[in-house]
Tab-separated table of C-alpha atoms in Angstrom:
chain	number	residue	atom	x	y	z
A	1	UNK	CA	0.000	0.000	0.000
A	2	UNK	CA	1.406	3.635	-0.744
A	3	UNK	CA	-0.281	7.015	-1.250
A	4	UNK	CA	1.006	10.270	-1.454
A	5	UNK	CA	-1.350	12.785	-0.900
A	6	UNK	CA	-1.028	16.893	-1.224
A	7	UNK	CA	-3.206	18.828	1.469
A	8	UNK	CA	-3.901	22.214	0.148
A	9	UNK	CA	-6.137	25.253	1.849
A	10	UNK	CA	-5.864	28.451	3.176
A	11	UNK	CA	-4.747	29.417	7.104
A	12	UNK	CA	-7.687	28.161	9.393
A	13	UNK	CA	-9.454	25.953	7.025
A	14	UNK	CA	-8.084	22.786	8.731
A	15	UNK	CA	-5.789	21.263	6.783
A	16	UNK	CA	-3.699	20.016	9.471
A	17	UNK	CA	-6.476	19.016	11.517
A	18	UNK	CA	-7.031	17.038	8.079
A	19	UNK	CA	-3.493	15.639	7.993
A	20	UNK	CA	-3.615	14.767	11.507
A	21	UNK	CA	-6.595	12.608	11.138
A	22	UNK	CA	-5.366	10.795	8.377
A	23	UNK	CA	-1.917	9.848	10.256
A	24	UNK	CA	-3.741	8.883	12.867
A	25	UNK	CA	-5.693	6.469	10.921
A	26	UNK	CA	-2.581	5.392	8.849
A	27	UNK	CA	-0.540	4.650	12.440
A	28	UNK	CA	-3.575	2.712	13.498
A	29	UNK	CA	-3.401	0.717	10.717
A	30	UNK	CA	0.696	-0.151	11.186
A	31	UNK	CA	1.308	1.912	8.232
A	32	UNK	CA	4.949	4.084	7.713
A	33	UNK	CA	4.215	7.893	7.682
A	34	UNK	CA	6.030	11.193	6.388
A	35	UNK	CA	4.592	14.413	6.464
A	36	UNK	CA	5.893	18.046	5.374
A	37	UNK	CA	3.856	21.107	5.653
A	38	UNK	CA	4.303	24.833	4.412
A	39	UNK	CA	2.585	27.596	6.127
A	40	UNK	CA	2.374	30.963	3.954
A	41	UNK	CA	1.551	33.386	6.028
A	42	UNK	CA	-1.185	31.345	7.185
A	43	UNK	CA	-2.460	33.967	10.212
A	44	UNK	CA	-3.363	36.343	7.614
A	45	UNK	CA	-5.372	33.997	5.404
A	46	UNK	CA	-2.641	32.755	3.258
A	47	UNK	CA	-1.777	29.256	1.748
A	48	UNK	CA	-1.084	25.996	3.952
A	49	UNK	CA	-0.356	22.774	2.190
A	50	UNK	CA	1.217	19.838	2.752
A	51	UNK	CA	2.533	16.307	1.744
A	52	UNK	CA	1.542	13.240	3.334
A	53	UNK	CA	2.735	9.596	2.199
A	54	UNK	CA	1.341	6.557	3.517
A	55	UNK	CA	3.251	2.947	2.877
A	56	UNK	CA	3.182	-0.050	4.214
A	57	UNK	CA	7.145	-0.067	3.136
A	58	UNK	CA	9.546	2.583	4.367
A	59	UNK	CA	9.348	6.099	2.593
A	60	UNK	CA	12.642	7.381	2.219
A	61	UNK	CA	11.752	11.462	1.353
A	62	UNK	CA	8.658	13.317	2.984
A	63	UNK	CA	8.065	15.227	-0.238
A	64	UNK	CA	6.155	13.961	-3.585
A	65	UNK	CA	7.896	13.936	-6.695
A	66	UNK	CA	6.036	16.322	-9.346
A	67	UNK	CA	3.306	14.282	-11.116
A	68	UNK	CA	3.197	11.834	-8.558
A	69	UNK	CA	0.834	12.373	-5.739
A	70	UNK	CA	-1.919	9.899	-6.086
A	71	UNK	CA	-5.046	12.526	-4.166
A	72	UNK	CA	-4.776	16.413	-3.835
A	73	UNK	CA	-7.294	16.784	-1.185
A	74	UNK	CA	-8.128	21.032	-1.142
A	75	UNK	CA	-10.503	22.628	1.023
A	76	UNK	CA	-10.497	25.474	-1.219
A	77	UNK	CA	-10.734	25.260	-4.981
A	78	UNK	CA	-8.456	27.888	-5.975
A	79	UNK	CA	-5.884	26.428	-3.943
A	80	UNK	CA	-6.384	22.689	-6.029
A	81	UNK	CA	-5.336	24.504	-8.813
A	82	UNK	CA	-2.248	24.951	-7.534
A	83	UNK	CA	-1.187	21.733	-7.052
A	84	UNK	CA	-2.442	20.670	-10.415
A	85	UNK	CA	1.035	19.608	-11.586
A	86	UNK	CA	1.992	17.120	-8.652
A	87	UNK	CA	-1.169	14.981	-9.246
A	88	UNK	CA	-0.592	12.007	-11.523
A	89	UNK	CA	-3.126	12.564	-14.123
A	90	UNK	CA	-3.398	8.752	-15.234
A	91	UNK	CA	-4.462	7.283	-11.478
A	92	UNK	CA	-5.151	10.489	-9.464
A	93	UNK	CA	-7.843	11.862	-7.866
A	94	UNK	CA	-8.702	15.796	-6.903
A	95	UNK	CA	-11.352	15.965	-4.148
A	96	UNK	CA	-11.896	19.663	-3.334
A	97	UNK	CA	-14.626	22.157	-1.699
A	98	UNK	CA	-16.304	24.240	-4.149
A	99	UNK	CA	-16.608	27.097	-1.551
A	100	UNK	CA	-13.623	29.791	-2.575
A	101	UNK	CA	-11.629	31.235	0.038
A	102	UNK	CA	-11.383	35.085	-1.434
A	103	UNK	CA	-8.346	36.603	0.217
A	104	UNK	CA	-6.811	37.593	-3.006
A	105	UNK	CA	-8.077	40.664	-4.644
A	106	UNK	CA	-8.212	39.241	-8.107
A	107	UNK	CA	-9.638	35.910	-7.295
A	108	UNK	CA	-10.434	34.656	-10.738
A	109	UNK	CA	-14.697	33.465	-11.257
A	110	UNK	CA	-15.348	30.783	-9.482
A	111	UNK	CA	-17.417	28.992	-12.607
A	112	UNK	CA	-13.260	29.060	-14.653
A	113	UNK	CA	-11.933	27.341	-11.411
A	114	UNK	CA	-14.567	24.353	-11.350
A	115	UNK	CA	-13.671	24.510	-15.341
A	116	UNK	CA	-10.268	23.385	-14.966
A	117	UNK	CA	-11.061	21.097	-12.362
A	118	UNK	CA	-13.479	19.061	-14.203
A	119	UNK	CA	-10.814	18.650	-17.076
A	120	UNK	CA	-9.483	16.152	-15.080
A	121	UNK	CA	-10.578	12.370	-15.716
A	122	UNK	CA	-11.208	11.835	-11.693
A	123	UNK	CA	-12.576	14.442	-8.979
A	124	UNK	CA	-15.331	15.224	-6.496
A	125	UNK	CA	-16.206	18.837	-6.367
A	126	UNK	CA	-18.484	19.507	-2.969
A	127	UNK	CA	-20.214	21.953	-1.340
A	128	UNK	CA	-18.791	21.055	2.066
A	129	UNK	CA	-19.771	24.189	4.018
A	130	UNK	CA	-23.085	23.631	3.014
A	131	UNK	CA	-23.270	19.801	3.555
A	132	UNK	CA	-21.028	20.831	7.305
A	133	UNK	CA	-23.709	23.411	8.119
A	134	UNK	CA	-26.613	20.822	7.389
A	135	UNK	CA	-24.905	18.480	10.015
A	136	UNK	CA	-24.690	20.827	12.872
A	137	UNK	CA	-21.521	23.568	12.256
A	138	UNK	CA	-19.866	25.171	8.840
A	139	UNK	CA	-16.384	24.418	11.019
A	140	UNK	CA	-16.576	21.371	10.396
A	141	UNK	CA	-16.561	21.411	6.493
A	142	UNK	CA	-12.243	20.328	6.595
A	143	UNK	CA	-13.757	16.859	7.781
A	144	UNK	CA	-16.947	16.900	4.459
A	145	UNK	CA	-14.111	16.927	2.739
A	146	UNK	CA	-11.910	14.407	4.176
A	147	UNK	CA	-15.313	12.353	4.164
A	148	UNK	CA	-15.364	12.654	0.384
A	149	UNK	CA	-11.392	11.639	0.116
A	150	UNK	CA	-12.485	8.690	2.248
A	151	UNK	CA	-13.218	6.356	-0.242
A	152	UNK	CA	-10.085	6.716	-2.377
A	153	UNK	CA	-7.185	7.412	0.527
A	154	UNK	CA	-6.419	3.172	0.973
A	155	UNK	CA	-7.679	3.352	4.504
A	156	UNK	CA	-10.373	1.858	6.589
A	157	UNK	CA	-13.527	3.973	7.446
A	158	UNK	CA	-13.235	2.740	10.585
A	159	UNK	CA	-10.094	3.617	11.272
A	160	UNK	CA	-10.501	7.635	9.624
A	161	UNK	CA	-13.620	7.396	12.218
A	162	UNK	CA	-11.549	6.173	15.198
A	163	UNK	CA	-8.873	9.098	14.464
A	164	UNK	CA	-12.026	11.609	14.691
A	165	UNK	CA	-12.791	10.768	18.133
A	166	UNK	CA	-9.240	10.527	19.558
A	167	UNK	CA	-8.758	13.949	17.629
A	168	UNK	CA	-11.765	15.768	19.073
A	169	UNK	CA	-12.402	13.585	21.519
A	170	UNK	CA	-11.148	16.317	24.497
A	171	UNK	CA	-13.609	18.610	22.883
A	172	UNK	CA	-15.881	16.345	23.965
A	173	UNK	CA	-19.369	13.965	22.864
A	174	UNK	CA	-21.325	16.609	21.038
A	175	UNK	CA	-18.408	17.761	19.199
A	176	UNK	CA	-17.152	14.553	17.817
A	177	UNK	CA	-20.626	13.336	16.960
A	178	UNK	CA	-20.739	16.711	14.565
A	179	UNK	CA	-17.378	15.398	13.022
A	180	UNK	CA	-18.681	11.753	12.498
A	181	UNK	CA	-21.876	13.141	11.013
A	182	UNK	CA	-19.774	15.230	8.731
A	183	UNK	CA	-17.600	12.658	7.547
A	184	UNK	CA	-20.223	10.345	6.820
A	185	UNK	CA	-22.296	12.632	4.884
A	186	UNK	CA	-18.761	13.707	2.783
A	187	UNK	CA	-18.420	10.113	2.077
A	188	UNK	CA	-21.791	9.965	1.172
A	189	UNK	CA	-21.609	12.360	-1.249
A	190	UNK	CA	-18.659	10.870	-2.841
A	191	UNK	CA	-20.258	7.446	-3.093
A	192	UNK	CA	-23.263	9.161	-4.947
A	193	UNK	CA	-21.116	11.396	-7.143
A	194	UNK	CA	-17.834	9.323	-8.179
């Protein structure tokens, strides 16, 4: 087993609470780990991305070659776009929120963004801060779209679900049931739309 997956948003969208669940998971599962991250400024609303590869071998680099990375996983469309060229376009798969982050003064229409995405032969565009809002909080869209990455990450449910409640688990019942609920109804999604 081996993924390498790019984690790409804007500061306070939750990508590393993203990244975090998904190691968790992968640990659970007696799986190697690497993990780099890159904050841009990401107080003031700018980027935050990051690689994480999963193997059951040992991974000798924490970063993914260009044209590579098996999932970009974006919370922010815009920000997908970014990462276009480390996705291998024969086997990959872009799973990103439709809902644009505008911290950029020339923020190109959001209708050209989903455009280029859909180019691609496999995504999942979704409305995550709707679909998080249905199930209790808009905060909690990071983990729709982890729910809709579920399916093709190479992990158990189970385990993704297990991470959750250690994660939040402090924060305490009601707040991990909202996460649960939100990464069920991501998944759901995905399984409806793939």
């Amino acid at each position: 087993m081996k993924k390498d997956i790019i984690l790409g948003g804007v500061g306070g969208q939750g990508i590393l609470t993203i990244a975090t669940v998904i190691g968790m998971a992968a640990l659970s599962e007696g799986l190697q780990l690497k993990q780099s991250e890159v904050h841009g400024m990401s107080q003031r609303g700018g980027d935050v991305q990051s690689n994480l590869r999963i193997s059951s071998d040992p991974i000798a680099s924490d970063l993914i070659p260009e044209g590579k990375a098996d999932m970009i996983l974006a919370v922010e469309p815009l920000e997908s776009l970014r990462y276009f060229n480390m996705l291998n376009r024969e086997t990959g798969w872009l799973i990103t929120s439709i809902n644009p982050f505008k911290n950029i003064p020339d923020y190109p229409p959001l209708e050209e963004v989903l455009a280029e995405i859909t180019k691609l032969p496999r995504y999942i565009t979704i409305d995550a801060d709707r679909i998080a809002q249905t199930q209790g909080s808009v905060k909690a869209a990071n983990i729709v779209v982890l729910g809709a990455a579920s399916p093709f990450i190479g992990l158990k449910y189970e385990s993704l679900e297990n991470a959750v409640r250690q994660l939040f688990g402090k924060k305490g019942e009601e707040i991990v049931n909202l996460n649960l609920q939100a990464l069920k109804a991501g998944r759901d999604f995905a399984e409806e739309n793939r």
